[in-house]
PDB file of C-alpha atoms in Angstrom:
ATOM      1  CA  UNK P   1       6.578 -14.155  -6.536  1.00 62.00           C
ATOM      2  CA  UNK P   2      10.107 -15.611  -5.217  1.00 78.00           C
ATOM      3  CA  UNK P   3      10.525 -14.495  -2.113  1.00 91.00           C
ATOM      4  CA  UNK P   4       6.996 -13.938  -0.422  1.00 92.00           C
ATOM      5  CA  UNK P   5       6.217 -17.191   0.204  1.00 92.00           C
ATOM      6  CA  UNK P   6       5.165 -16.838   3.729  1.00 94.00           C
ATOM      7  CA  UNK P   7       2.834 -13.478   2.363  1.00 94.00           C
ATOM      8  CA  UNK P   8       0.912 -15.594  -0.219  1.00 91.00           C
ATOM      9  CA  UNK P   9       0.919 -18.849   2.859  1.00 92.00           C
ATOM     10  CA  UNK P  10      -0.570 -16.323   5.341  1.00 94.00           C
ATOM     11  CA  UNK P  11      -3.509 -14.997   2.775  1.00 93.00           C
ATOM     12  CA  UNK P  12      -4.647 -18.641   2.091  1.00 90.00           C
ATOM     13  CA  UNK P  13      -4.610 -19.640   5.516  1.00 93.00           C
ATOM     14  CA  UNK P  14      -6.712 -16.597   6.561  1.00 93.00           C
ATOM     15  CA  UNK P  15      -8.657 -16.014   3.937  1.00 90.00           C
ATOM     16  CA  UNK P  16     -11.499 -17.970   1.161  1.00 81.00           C
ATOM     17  CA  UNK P  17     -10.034 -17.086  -2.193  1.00 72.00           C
ATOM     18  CA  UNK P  18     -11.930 -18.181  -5.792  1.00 65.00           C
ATOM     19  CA  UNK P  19      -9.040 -20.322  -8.178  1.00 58.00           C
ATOM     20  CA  UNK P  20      -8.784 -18.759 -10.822  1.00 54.00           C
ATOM     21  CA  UNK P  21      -5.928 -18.055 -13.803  1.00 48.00           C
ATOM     22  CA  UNK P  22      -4.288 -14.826 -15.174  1.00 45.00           C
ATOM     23  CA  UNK P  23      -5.041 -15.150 -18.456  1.00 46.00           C
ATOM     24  CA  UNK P  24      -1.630 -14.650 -19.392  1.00 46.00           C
ATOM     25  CA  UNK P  25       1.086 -15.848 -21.385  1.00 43.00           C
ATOM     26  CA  UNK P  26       1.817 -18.012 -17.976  1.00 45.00           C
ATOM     27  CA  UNK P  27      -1.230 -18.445 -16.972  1.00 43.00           C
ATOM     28  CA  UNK P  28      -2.035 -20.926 -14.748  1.00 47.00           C
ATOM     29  CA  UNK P  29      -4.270 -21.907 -11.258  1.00 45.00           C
ATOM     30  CA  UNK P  30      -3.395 -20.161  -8.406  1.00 52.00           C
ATOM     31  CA  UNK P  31      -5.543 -19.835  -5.274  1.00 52.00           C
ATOM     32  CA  UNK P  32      -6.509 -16.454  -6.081  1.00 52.00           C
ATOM     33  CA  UNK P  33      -3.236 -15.016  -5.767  1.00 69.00           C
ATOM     34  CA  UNK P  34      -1.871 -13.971  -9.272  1.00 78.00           C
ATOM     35  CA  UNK P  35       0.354 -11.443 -11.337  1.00 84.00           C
ATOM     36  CA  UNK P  36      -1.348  -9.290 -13.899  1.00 86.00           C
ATOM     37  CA  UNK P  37       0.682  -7.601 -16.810  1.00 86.00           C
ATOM     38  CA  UNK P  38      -1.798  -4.620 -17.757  1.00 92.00           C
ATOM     39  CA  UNK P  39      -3.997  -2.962 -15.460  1.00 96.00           C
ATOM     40  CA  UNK P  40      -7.600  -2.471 -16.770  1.00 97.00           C
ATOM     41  CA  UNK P  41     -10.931  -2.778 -15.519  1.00 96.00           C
ATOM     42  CA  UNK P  42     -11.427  -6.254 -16.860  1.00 95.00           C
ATOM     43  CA  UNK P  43      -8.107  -7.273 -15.142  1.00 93.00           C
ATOM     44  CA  UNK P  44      -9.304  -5.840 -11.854  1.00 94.00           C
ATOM     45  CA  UNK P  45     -12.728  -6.712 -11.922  1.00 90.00           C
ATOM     46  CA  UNK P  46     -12.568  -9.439  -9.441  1.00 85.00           C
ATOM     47  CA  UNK P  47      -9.655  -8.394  -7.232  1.00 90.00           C
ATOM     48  CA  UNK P  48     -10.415  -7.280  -3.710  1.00 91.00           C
ATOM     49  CA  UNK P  49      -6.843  -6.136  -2.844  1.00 95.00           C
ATOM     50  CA  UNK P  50      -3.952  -5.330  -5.713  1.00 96.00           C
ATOM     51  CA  UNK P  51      -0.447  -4.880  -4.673  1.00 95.00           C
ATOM     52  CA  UNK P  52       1.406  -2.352  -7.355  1.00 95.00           C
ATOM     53  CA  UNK P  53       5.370  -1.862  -7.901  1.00 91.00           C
ATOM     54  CA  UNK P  54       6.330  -0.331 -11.079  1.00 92.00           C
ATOM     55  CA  UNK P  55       9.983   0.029  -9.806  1.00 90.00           C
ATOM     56  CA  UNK P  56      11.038  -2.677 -12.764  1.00 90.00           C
ATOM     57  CA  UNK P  57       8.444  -1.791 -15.734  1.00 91.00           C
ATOM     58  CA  UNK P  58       6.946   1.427 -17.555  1.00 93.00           C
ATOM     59  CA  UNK P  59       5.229   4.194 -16.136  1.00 95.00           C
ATOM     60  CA  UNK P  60       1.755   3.627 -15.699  1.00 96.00           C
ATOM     61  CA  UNK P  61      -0.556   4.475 -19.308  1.00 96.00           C
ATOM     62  CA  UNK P  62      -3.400   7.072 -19.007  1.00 97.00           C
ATOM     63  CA  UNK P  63      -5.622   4.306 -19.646  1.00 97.00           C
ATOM     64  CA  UNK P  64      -4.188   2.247 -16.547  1.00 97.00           C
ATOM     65  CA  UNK P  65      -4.195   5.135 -14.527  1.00 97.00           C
ATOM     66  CA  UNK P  66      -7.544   5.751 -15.103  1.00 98.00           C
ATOM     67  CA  UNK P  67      -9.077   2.060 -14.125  1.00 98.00           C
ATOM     68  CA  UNK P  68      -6.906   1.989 -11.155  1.00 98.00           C
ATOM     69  CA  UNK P  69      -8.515   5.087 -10.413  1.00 98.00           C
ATOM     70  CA  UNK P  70     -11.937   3.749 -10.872  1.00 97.00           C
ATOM     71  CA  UNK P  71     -11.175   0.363  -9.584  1.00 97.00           C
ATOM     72  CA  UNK P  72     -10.696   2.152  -5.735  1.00 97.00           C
ATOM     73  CA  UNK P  73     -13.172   5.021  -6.199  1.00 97.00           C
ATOM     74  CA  UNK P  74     -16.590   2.714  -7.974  1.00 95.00           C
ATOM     75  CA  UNK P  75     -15.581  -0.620  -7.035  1.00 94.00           C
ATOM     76  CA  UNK P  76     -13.915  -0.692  -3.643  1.00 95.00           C
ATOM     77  CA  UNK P  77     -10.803  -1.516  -4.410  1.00 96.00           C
ATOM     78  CA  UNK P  78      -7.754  -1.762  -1.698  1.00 97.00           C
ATOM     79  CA  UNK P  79      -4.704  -0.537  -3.069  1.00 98.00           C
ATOM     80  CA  UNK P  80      -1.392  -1.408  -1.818  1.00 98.00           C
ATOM     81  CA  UNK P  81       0.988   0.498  -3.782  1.00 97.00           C
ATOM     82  CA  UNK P  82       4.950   1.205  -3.314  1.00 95.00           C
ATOM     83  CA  UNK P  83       6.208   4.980  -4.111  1.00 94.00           C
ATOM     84  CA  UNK P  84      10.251   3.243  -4.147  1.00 91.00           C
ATOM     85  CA  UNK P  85      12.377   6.238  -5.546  1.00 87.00           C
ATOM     86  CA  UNK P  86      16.059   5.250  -4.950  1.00 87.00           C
ATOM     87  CA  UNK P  87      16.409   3.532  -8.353  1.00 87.00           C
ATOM     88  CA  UNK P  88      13.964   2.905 -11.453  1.00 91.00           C
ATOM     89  CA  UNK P  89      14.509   0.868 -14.648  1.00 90.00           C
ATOM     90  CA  UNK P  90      12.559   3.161 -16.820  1.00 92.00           C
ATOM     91  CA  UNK P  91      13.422   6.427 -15.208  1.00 91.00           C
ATOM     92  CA  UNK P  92       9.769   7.301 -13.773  1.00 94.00           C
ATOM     93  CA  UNK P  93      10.571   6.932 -10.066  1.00 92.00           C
ATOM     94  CA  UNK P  94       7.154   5.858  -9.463  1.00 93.00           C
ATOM     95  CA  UNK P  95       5.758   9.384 -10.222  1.00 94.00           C
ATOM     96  CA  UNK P  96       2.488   8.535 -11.962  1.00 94.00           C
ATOM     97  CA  UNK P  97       2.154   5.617  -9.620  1.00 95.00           C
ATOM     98  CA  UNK P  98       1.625   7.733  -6.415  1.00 96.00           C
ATOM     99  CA  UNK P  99       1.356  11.064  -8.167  1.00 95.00           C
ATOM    100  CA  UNK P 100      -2.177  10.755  -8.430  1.00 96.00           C
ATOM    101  CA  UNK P 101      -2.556  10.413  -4.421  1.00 97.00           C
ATOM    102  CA  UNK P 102      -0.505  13.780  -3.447  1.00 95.00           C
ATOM    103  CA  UNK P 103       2.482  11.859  -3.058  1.00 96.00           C
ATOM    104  CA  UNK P 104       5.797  13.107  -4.783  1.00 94.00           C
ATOM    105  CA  UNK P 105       8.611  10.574  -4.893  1.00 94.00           C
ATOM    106  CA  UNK P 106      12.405  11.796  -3.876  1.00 92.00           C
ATOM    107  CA  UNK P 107      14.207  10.299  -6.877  1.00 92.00           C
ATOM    108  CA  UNK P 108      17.328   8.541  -5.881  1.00 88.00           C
ATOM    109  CA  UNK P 109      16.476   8.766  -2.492  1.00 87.00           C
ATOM    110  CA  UNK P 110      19.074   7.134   0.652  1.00 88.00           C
ATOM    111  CA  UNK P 111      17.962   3.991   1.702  1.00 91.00           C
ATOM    112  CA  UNK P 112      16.951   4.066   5.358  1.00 93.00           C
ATOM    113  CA  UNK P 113      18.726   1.601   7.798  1.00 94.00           C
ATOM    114  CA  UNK P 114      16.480  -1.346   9.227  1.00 95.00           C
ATOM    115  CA  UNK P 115      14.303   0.586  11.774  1.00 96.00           C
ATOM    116  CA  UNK P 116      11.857   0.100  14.019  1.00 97.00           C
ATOM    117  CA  UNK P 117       9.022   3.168  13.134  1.00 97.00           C
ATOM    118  CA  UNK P 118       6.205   3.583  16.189  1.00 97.00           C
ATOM    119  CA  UNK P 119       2.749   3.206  14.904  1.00 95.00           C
ATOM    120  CA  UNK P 120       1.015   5.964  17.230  1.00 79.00           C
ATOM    121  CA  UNK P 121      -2.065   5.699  18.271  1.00 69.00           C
ATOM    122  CA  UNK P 122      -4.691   7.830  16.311  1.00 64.00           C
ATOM    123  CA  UNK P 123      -6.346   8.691  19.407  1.00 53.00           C
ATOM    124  CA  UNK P 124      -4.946  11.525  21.541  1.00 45.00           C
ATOM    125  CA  UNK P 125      -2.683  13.048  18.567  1.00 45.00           C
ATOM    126  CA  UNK P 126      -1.988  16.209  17.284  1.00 48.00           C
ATOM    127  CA  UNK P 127      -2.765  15.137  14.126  1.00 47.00           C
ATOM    128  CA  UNK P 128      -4.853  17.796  11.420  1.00 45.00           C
ATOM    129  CA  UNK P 129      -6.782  14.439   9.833  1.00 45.00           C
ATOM    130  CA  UNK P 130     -10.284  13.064  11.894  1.00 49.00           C
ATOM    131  CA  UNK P 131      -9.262   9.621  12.846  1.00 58.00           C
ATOM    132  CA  UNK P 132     -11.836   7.237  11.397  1.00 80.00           C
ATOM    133  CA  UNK P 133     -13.534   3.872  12.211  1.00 90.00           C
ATOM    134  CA  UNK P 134     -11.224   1.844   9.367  1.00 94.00           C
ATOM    135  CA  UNK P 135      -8.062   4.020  10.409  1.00 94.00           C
ATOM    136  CA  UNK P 136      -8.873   2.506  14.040  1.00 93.00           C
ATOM    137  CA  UNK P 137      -9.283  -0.966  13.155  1.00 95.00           C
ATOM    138  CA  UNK P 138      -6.044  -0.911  10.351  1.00 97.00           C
ATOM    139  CA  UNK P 139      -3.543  -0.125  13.688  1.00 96.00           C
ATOM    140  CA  UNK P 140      -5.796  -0.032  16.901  1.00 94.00           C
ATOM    141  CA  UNK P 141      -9.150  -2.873  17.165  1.00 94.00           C
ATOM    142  CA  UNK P 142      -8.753  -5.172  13.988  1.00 95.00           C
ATOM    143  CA  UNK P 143      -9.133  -8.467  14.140  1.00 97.00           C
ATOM    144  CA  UNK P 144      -5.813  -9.300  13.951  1.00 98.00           C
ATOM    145  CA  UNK P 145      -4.778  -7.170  16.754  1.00 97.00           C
ATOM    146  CA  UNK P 146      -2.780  -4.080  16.917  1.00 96.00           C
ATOM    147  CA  UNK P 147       0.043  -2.817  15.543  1.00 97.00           C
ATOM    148  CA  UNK P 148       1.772  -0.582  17.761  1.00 96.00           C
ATOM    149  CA  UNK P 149       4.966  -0.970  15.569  1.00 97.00           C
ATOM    150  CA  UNK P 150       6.324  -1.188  11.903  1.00 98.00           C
ATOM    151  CA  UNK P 151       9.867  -3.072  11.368  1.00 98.00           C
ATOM    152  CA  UNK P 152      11.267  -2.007   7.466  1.00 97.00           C
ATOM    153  CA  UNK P 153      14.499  -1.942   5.906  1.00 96.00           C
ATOM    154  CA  UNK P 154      15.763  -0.142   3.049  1.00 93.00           C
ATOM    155  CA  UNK P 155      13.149   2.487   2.737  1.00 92.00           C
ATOM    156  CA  UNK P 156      13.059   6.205   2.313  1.00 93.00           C
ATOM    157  CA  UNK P 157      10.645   9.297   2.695  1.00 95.00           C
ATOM    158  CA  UNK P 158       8.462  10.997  -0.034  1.00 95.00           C
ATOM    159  CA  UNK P 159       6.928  14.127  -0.152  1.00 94.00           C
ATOM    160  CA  UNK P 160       3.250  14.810   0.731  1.00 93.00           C
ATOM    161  CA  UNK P 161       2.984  18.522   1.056  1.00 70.00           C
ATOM    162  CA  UNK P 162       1.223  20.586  -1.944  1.00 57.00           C
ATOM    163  CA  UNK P 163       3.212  20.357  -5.277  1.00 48.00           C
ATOM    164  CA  UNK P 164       2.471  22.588  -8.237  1.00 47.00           C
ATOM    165  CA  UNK P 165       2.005  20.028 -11.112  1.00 47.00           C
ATOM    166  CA  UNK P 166      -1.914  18.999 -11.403  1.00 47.00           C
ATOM    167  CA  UNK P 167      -1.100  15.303 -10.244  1.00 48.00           C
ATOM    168  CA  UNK P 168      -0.629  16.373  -6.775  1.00 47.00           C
ATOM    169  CA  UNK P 169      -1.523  20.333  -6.615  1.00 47.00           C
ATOM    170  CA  UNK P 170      -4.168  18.939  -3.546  1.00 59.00           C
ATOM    171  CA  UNK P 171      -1.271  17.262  -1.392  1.00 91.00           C
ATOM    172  CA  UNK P 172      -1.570  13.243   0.398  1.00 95.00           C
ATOM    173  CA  UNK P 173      -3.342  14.998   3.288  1.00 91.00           C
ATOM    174  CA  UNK P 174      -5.819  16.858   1.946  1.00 90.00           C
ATOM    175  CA  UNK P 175      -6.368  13.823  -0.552  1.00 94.00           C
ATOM    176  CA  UNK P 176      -7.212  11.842   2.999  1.00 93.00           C
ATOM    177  CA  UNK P 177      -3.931  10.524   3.779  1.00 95.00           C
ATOM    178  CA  UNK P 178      -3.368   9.770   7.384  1.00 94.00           C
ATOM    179  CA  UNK P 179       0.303   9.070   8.489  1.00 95.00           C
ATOM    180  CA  UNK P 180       0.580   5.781   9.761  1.00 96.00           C
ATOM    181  CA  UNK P 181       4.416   6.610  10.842  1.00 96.00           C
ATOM    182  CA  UNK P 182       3.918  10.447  11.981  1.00 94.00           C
ATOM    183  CA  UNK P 183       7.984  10.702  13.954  1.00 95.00           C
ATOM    184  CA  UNK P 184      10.994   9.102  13.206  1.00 96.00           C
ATOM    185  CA  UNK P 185      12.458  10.127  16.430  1.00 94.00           C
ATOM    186  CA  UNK P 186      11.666  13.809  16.875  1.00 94.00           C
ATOM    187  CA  UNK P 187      11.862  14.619  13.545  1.00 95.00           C
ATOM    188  CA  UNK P 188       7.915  15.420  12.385  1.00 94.00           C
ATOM    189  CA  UNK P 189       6.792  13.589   8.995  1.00 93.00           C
ATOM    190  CA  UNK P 190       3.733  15.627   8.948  1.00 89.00           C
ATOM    191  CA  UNK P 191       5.053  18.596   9.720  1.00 90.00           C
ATOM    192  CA  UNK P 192       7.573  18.319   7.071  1.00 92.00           C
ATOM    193  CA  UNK P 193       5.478  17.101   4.651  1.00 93.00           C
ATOM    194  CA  UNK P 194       6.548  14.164   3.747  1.00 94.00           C
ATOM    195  CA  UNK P 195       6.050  10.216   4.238  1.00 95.00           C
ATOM    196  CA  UNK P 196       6.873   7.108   5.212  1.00 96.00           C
ATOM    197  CA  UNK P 197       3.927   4.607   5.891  1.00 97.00           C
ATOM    198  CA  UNK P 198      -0.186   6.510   4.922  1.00 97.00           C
ATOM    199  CA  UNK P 199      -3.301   5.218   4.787  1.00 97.00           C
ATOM    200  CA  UNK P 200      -5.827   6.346   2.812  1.00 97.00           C
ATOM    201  CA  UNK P 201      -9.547   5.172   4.419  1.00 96.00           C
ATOM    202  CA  UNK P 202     -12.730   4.787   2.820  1.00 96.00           C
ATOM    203  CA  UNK P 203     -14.476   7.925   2.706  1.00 94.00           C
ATOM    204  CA  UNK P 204     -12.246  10.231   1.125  1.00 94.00           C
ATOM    205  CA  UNK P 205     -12.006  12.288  -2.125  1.00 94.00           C
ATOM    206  CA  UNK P 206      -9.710   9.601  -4.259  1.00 97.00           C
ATOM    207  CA  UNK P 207     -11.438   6.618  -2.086  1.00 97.00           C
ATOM    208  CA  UNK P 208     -15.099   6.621  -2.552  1.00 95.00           C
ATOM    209  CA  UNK P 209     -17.146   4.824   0.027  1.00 93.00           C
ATOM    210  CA  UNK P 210     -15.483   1.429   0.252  1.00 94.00           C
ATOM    211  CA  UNK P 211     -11.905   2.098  -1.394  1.00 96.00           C
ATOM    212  CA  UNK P 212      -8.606   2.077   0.627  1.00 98.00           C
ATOM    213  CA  UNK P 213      -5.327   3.004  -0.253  1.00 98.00           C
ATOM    214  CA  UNK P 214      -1.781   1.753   1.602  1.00 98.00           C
ATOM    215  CA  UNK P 215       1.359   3.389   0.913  1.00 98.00           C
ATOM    216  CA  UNK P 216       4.780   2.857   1.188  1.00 97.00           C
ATOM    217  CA  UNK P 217       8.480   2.971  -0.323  1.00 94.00           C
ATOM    218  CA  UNK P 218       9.054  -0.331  -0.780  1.00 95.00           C
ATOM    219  CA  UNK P 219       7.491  -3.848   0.067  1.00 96.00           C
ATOM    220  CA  UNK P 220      10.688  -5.331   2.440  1.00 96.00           C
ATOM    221  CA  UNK P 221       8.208  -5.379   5.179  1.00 98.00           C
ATOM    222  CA  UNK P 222       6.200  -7.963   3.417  1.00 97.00           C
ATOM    223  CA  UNK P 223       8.954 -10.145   2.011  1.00 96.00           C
ATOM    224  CA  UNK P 224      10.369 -13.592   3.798  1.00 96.00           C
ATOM    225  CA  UNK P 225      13.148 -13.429   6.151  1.00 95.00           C
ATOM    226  CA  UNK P 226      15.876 -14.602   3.078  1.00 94.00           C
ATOM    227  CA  UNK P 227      14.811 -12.461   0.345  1.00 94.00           C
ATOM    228  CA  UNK P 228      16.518  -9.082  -0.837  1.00 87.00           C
ATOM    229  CA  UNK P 229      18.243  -7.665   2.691  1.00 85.00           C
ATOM    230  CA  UNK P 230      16.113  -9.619   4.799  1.00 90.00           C
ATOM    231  CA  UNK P 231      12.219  -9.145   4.853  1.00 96.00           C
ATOM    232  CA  UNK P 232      10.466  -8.139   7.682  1.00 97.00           C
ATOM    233  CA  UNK P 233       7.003  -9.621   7.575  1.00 98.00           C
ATOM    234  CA  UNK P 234       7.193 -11.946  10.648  1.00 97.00           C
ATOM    235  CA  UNK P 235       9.539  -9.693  12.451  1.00 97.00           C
ATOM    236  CA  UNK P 236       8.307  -7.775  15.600  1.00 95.00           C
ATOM    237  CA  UNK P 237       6.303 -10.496  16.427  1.00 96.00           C
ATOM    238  CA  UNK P 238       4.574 -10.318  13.129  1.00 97.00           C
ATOM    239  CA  UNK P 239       3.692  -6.612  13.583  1.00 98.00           C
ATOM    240  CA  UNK P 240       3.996  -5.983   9.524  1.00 98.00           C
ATOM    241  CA  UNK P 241       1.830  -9.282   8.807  1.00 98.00           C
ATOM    242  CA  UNK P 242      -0.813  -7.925  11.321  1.00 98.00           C
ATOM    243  CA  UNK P 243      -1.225  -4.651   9.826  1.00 98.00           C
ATOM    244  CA  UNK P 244      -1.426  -6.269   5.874  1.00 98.00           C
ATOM    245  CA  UNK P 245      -3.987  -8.979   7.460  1.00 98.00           C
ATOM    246  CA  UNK P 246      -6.342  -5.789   8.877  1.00 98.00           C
ATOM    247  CA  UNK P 247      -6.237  -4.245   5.712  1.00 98.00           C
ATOM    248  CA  UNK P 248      -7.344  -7.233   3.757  1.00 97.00           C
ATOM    249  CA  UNK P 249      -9.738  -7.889   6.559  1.00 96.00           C
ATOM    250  CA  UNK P 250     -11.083  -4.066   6.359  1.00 95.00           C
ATOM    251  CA  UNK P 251     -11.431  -4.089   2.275  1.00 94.00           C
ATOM    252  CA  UNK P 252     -12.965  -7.858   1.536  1.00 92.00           C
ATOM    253  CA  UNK P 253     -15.538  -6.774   4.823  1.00 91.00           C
ATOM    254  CA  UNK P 254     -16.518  -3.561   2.551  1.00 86.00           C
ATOM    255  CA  UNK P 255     -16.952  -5.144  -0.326  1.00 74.00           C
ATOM    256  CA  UNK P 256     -18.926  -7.314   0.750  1.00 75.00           C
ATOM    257  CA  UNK P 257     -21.116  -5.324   3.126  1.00 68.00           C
ATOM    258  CA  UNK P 258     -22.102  -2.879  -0.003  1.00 61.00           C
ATOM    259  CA  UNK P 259     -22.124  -5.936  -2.470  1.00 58.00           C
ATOM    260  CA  UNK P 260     -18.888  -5.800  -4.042  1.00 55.00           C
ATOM    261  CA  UNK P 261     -18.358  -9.539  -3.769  1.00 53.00           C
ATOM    262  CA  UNK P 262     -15.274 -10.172  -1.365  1.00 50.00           C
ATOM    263  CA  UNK P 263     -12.955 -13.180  -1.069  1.00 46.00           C
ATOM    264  CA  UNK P 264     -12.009 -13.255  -4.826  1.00 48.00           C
ATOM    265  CA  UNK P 265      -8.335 -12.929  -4.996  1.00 52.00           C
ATOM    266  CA  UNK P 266      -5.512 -10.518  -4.039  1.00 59.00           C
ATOM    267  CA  UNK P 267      -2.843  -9.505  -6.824  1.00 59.00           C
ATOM    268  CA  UNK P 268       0.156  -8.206  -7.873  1.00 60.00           C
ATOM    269  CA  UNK P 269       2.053  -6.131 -10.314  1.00 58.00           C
ATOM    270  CA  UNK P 270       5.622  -5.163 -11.405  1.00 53.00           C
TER     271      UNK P 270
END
């Protein structure tokens, strides 16, 4: 897509990826980076990371709902997925995107001012949620070194405490969310329930064994320099690209560690 140029350079530089085509009306060869128009489990069959915005297009159907679903939980899917709130074509607000995951968007929500949010370590916290192996190696010990800081512009909170609708009646925490971004100052995410940056890590009720889920409110912090406001992917001396590297790192490792192939593409959806 216009406007992540240096997202889709950095994945072929670090990463083997099969060509392949979309099958689409513009379908075409593309490195295994490529745009999908419905979400089902043929469409996701070979993808080892998808990155979902339905900011601009319909609410997600039952049926697409349900292979995402599936697609993390079976196959070991990594989920990078954008709960943006402030403004919606249709008039969902992203509420069966991240519904499903605890999450309860803030419709028309402020945009935040370009920040600078401390990525804590999980070690030492006060934090209710066991800090796990992936957790660790997403912000602490991956291979593309830590992230002790996450640069984003525009964005706003959602709500991850319990709700009373059967979407998100379990809340993002007890659904295995961990908060990535637990302060903004001394003003307490988790103890407010609500979000900014969560990771969901293998192991966990919506995850399965090799499924992980990122989520945030919108996808500045991967976008070039130029685009939008001004992307933030390289800022901080590439902070944001570190942490989506480790998380591409984490999932292809899982799948293929418990033979779900790895290396086959990384996609995206609006």
């Amino acid at each position: 897509s216009t406007g992540f140029s240096t997202l889709r350079r950095t994945i072929t530089e670090h990463f083997h990826s099969t060509p392949t085509t979309t099958g689409g009306r513009n379908s075409s060869p593309t490195n295994g980076i490529l745009p999908i128009e419905t979400i089902s489990p043929e469409s996701l069959h070979n993808l080892d990371v998808f990155l979902l915005c339905t900011t601009e297009g319909p609410p997600l159907s039952e049926s697409e709902l349900t292979s995402l679903k599936e697609w993390v939980y079976k196959k070991g899917g990594a989920l990078i997925v954008s709960a943006f709130s402030q403004w919606s074509a249709e008039g969902h607000y992203a509420e069966r995107t991240v519904g499903w995951l605890g999450i309860i968007p803030n419709r028309g929500a402020q945009f935040r001012p370009k920040t600078d949010y401390t990525i804590q370590s999980p070690q030492g916290t006060d934090s209710t949620v066991a800090i796990d192996d992936e957790t660790m190696a997403l912000v602490t010990n991956g291979p593309f070194g830590p992230v002790n800081v996450f640069r984003n512009i525009g964005d706003s909170l959602f709500r991850t405490s319990l709700g009373t609708s059967s979407d998100n009646e379990d809340g993002a925490i007890r659904n295995g969310a961990v908060h990535l971004v637990r302060k903004i100052g001394r003003y307490n995410l988790e103890h407010k329930g609500e979000g900014l940056l969560l990771f969901y890590p293998p192991g966990g009720r919506l995850t399965g064994k090799r499924g992980r889920i990122l989520v945030c409110s919108n996808y500045h912090w991967l976008a070039d320099s130029t685009y939008w406001s001004g992307g933030t992917f390289l800022a901080n001396d590439g902070a944001q690209r570190r942490l989506f590297l480790n998380f591409v790192a984490g999932a292809v490792a899982s799948r293929v560690q418990f033979g779900g192939g790895g290396g086959r593409g990384v996609c995206g959806s609006d």
